[in-house]
Short mmCIF file of C-alpha atoms in Angstrom, two decimals:
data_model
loop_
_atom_site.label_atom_id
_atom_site.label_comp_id
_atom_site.label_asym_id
_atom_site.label_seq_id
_atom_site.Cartn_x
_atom_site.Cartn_y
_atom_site.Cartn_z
CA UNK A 1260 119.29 88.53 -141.80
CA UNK A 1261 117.82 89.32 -145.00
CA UNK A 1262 116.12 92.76 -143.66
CA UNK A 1263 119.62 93.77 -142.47
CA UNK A 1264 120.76 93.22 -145.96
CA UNK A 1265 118.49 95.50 -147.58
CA UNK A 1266 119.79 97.93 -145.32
CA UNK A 1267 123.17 97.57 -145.95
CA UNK A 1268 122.34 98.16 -149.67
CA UNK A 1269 120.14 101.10 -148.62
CA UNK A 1270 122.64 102.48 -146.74
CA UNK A 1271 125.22 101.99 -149.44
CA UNK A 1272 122.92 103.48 -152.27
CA UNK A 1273 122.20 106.39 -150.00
CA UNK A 1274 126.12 106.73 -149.84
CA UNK A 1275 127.12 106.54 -153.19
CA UNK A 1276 124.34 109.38 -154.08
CA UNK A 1277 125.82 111.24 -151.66
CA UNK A 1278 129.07 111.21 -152.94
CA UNK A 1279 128.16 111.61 -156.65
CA UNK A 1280 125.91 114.56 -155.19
CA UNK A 1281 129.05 115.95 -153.31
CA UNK A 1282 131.04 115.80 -156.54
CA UNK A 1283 128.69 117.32 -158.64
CA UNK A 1284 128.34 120.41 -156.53
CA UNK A 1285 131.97 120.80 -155.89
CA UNK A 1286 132.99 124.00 -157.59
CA UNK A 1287 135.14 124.65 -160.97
CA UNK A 1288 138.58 126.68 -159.35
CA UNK A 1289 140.70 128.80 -162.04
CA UNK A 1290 144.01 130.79 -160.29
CA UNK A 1291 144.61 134.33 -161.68
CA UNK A 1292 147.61 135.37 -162.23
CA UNK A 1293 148.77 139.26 -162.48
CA UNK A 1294 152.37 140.77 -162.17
CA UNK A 1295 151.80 143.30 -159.95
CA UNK A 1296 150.34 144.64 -156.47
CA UNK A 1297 147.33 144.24 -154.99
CA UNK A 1298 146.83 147.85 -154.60
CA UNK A 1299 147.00 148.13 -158.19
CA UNK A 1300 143.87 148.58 -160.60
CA UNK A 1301 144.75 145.11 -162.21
CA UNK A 1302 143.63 143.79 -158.87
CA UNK A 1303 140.96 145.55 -158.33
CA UNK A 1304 139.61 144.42 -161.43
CA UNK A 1305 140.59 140.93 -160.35
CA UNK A 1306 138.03 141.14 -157.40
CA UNK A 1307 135.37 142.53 -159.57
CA UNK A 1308 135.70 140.03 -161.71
CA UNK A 1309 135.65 137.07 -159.13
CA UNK A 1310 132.89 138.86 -157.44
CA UNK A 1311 130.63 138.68 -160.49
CA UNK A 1312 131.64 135.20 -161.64
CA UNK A 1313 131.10 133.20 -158.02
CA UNK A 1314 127.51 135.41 -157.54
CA UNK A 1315 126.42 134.46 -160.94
CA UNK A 1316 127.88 131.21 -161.31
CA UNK A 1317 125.66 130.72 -157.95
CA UNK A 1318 129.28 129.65 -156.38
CA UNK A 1319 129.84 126.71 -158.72
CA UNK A 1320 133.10 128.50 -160.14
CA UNK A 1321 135.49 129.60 -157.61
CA UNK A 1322 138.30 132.21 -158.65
CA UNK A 1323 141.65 132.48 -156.72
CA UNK A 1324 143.63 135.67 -157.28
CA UNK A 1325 147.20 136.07 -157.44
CA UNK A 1326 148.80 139.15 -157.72
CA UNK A 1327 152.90 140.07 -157.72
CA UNK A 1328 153.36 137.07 -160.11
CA UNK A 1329 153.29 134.55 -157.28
CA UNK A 1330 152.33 132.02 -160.65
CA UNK A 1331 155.15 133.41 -162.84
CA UNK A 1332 158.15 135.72 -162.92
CA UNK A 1333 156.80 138.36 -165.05
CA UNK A 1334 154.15 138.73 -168.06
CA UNK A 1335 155.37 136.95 -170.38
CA UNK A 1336 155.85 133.97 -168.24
CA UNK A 1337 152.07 134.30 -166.91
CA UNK A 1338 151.36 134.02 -170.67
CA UNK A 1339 152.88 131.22 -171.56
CA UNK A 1340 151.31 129.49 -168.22
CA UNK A 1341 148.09 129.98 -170.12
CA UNK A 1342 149.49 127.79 -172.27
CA UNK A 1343 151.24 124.96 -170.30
CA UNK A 1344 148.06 125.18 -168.07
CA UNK A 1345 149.72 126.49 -164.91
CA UNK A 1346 147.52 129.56 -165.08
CA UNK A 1347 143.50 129.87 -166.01
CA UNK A 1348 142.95 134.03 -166.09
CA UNK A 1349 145.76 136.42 -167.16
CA UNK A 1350 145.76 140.33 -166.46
CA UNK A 1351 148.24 141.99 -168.20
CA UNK A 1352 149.57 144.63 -170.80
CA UNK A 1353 149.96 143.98 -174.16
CA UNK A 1354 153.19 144.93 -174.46
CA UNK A 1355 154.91 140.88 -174.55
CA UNK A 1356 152.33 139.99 -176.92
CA UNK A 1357 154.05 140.62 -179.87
CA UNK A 1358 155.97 137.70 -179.26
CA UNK A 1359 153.35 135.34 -179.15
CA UNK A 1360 151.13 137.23 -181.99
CA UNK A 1361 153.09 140.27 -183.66
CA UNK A 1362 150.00 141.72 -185.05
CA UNK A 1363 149.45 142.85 -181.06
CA UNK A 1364 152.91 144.92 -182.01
CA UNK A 1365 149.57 146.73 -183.77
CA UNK A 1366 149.16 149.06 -180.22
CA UNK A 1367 152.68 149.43 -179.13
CA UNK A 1368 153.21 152.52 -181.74
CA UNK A 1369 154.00 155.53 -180.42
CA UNK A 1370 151.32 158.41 -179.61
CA UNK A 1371 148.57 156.04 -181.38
CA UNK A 1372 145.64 157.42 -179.59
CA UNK A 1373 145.09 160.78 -178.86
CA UNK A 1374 143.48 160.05 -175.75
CA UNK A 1375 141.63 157.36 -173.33
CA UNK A 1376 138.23 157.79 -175.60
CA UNK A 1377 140.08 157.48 -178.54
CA UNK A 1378 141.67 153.86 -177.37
CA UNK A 1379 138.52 152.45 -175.83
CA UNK A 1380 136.59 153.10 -178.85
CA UNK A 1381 139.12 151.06 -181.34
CA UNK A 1382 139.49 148.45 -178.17
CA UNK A 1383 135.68 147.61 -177.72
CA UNK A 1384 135.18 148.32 -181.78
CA UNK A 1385 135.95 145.96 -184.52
CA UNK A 1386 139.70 146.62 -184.51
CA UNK A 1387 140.21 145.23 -180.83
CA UNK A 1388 138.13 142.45 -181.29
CA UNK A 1389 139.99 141.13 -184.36
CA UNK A 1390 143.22 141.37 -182.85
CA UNK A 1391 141.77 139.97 -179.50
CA UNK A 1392 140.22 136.98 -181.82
CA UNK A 1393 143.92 136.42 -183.48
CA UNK A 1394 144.61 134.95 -179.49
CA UNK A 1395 142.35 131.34 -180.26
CA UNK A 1396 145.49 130.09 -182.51
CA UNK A 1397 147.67 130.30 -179.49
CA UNK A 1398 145.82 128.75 -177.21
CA UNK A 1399 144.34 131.63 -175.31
CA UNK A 1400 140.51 133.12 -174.98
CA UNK A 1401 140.63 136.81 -175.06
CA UNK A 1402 137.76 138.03 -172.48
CA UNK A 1403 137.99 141.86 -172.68
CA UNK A 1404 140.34 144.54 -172.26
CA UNK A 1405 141.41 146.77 -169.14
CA UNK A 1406 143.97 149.33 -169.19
CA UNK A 1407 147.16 150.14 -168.06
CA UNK A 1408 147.34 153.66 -169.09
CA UNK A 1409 149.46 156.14 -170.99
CA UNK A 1410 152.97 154.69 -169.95
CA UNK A 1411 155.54 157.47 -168.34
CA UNK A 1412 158.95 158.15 -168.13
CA UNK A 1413 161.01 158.57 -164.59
CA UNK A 1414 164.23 158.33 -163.93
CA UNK A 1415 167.01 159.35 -161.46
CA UNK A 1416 169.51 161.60 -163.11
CA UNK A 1417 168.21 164.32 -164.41
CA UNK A 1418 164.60 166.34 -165.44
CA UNK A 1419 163.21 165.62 -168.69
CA UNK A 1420 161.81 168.00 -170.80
CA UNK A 1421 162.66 167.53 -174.29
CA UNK A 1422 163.48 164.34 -176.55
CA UNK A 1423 167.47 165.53 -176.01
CA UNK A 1424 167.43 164.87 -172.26
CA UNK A 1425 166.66 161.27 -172.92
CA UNK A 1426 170.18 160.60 -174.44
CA UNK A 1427 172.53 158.17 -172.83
CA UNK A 1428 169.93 157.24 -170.32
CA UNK A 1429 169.78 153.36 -169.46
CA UNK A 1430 166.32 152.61 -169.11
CA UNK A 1431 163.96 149.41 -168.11
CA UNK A 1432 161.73 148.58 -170.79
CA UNK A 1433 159.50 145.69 -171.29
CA UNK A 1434 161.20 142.94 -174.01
CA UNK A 1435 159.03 144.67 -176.91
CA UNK A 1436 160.75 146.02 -179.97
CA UNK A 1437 158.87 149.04 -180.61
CA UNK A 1438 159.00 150.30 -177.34
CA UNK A 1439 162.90 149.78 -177.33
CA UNK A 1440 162.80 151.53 -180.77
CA UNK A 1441 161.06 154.79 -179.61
CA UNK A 1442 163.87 154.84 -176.87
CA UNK A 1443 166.89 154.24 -179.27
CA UNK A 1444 165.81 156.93 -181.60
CA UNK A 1445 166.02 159.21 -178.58
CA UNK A 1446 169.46 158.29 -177.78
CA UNK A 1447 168.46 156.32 -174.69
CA UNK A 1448 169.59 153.15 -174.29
CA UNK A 1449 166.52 150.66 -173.29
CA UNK A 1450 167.33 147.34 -171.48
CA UNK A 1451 164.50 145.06 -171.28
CA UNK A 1452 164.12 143.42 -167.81
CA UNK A 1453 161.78 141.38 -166.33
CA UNK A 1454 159.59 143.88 -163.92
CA UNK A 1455 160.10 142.22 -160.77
CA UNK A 1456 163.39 143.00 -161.34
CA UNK A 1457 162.98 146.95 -162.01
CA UNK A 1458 162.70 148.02 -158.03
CA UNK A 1459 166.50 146.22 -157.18
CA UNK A 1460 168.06 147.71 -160.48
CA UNK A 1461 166.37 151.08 -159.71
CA UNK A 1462 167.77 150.96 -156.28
CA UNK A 1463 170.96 149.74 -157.56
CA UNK A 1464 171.76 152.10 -160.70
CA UNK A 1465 172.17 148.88 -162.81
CA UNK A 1466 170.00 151.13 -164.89
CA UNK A 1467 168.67 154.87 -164.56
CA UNK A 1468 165.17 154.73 -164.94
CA UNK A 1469 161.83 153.37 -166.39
CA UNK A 1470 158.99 154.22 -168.19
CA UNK A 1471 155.57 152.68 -166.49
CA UNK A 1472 151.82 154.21 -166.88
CA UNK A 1473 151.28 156.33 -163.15
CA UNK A 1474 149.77 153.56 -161.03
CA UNK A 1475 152.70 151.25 -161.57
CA UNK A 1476 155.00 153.69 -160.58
CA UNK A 1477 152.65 154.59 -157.69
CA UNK A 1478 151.58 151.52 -156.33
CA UNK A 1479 155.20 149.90 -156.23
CA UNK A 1480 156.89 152.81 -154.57
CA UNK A 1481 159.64 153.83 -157.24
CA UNK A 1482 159.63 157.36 -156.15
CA UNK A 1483 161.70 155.77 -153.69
CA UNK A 1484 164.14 155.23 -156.42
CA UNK A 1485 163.58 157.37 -158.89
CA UNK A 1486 163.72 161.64 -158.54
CA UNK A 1487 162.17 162.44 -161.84
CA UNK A 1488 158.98 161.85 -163.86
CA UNK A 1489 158.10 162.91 -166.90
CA UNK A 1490 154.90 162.80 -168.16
CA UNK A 1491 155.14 161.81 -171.40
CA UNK A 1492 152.23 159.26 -172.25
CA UNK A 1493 154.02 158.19 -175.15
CA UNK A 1494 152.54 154.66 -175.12
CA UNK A 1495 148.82 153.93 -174.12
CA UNK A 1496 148.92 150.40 -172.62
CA UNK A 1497 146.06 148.24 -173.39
CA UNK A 1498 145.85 145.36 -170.93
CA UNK A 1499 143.77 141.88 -171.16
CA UNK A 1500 141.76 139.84 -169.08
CA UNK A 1501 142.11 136.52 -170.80
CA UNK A 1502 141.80 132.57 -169.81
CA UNK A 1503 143.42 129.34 -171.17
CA UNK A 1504 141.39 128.44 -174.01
CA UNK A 1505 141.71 125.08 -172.77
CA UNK A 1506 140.06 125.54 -169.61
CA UNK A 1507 137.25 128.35 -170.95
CA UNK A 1508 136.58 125.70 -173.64
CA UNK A 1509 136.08 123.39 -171.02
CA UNK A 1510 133.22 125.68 -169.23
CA UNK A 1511 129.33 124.90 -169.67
CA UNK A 1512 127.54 127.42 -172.31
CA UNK A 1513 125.93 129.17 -169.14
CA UNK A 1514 128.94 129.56 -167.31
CA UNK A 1515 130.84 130.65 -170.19
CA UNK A 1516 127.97 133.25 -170.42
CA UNK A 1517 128.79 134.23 -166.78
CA UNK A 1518 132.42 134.59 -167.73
CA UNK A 1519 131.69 137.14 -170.96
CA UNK A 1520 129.42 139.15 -168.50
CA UNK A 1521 132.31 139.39 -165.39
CA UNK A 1522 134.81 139.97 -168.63
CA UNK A 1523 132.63 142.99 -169.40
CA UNK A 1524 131.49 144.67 -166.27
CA UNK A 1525 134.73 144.18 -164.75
CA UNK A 1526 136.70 145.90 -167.41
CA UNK A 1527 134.47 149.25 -167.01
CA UNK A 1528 135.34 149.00 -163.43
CA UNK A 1529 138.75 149.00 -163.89
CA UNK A 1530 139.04 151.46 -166.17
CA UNK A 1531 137.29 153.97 -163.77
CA UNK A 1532 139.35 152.71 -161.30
CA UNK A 1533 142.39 153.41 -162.98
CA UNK A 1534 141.10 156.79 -164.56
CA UNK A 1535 140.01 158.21 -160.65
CA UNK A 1536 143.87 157.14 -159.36
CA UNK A 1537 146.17 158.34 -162.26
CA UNK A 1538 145.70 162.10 -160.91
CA UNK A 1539 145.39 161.14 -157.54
CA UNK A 1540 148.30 159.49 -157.65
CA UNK A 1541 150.65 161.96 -159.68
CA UNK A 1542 149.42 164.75 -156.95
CA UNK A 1543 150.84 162.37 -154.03
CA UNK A 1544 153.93 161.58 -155.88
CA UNK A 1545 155.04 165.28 -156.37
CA UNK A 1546 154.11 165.45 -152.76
CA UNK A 1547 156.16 162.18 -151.77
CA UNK A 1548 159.26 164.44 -153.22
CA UNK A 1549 159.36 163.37 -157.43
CA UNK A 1550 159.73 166.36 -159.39
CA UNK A 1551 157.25 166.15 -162.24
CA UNK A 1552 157.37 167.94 -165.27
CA UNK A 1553 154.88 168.09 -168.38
CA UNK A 1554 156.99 167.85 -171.61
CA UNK A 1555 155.88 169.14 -174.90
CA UNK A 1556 154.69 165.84 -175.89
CA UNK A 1557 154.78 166.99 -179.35
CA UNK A 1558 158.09 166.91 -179.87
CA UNK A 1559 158.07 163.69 -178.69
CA UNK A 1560 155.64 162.77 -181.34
CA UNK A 1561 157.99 163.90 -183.94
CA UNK A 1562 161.12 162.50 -182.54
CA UNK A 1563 159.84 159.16 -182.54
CA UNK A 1564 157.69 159.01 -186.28
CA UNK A 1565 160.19 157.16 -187.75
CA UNK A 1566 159.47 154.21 -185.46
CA UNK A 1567 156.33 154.08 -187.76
CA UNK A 1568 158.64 153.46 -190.72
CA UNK A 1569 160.98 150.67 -189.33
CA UNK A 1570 158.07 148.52 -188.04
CA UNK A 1571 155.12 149.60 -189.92
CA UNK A 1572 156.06 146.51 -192.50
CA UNK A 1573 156.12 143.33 -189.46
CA UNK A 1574 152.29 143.99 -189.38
CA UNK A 1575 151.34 142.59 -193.08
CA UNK A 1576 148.48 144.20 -194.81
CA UNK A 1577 146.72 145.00 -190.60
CA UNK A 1578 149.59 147.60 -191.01
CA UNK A 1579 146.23 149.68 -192.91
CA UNK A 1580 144.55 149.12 -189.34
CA UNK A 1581 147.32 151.57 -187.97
CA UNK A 1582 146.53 154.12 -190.48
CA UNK A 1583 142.48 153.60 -189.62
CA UNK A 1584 143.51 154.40 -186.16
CA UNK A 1585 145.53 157.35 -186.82
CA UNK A 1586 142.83 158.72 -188.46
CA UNK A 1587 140.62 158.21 -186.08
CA UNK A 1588 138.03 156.36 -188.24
#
């Protein structure tokens, strides 16, 4: 009696260390969240990034992607799930950002950088990783920044070739002030909209066109929509891979290691990714039937300066960051 006893308790100690084993090794699960296709380079940089994180994490972290905002119904509301908790890892432009921090409104200027070199150098420099830091307040961890590319304008009524042909055009924006003010100074008429939302409205003529860097336009078919694209790259759109600051908080020191190192590597990925596809994918649109032209974008430039004047002041004193990047200092 008594020897079957002390294997009862055996068999319960060996029990209980199993289960306290089991829960120890059962992995740490975040859900990212993104707004638009899988095929796009948001996604791709997704995959890097869980690829890096689960092999170096030795598969105690576990990252599930979703893409088309299956956790939200557009950016802004994937943002504010990194809030409420509903979403871990965010990918996504800048462009909403203003209304959560409006020193972000910091990128959204018009022709800021004069090209891709010029924007990853004040991204990865001091400049982007102050105005990445200002995220912390709001409850969000800034890991590093992807791209969404120099943002384009198509639409379904006419070519585009000068500022003038813009005028009386009802266009999709994003719900960002500056990029409705470089529209209004044109004579368009931007109507913000959430972007699952754009295709239908496209389709529909509720408005006439869009403006969306090439492998948004691309990747969610709105040549099927939309006759004409102009490439105007009058906004480069940075994007961010970021994380509740709740939940990154929450991470060991060596895991939040692993995280910084997937941020990193991932980002270069997707920027190559997105870099090889933008020409690929204007070549297969012209041959999908858009008509494509190639604007003087300098009198685009000029048209829209005085953008710089009405919002130059919401920035505070980081409005001398803007003239640092103008420079190109």
């Amino acid at each position: 009696m008594k020897f079957r006893k002390v294997a009862i308790m055996a068999l319960t100690a060996i029990l209980a260390l199993s289960l306290s084993a089991a829960a120890e090794a059962a992995p740490v699960s975040f859900k990212l969240g993104h707004s638009v296709s899988d095929q796009h380079p948001y996604h791709l940089g997704a995959e890097k990034f869980k690829e890096i994180v689960e092999k170096e994490s030795g598969g105690e972290i576990e990252i599930a992607l979703f893409p088309n905002n299956q956790l939200g119904t557009g950016e802004r509301d994937l943002l504010e799930g990194l809030q409420l908790g509903t979403v871990d890892i965010y990918i996504g432009s800048t462009g909403p950002m203003g209304g959560f921090e409006r020193k972000f409104m910091l990128f959204d200027f018009p022709f800021l950088f004069k090209d891709k070199d010029h924007a990853y150098s004040v991204l990865d420099g001091e400049i982007g990783q102050y105005v990445m830091g200002l995220l912390d307040k709001i409850g969000i961890t800034g890991l590093s920044w992807y791209e969404n590319g120099f943002r384009h304008f198509t639409n379904s009524r006419r070519a585009v070739n000068v500022p003038e042909d813009a005028k009386g055009l009802k266009l999709r924006t994003m719900e960002n002030k500056i990029h409705m003010a470089l529209w209004r100074v044109m004579d368009a008429d931007p109507t913000p909209m959430a972007f699952g939302e754009l295709f239908t409205a496209l389709q529909q003529g509720t408005v006439d066109g869009q403006e969306n860097p090439i492998p948004i336009i691309y990747t969610h078919k709105l040549n099927e929509v939309q006759k004409h694209l102009a490439l105007t790259g009058h906004v480069f759109s940075p994007a961010m891979l970021a994380a509740s600051k709740a939940k990154f908080d929450a991470l060991s020191e060596d895991h939040k290691e692993v995280f910084k190192k997937a941020a990193h590597e991932s980002a270069l990925f997707q920027r190559a990714q997105i870099t090889r596809m933008e020409d690929e994918q204007v070549a297969q649109l012209k041959e999908l039937g858009m008509e494509v032209t190639e604007p003087d974008v300098s009198l685009f430039r000029e048209a829209t300066k005085s953008v710089y004047d009405q919002y130059r002041g919401e920035l505070g004193e980081d409005a001398k960051l803007l003239e640092q990047i103008l420079s190109g200092n």
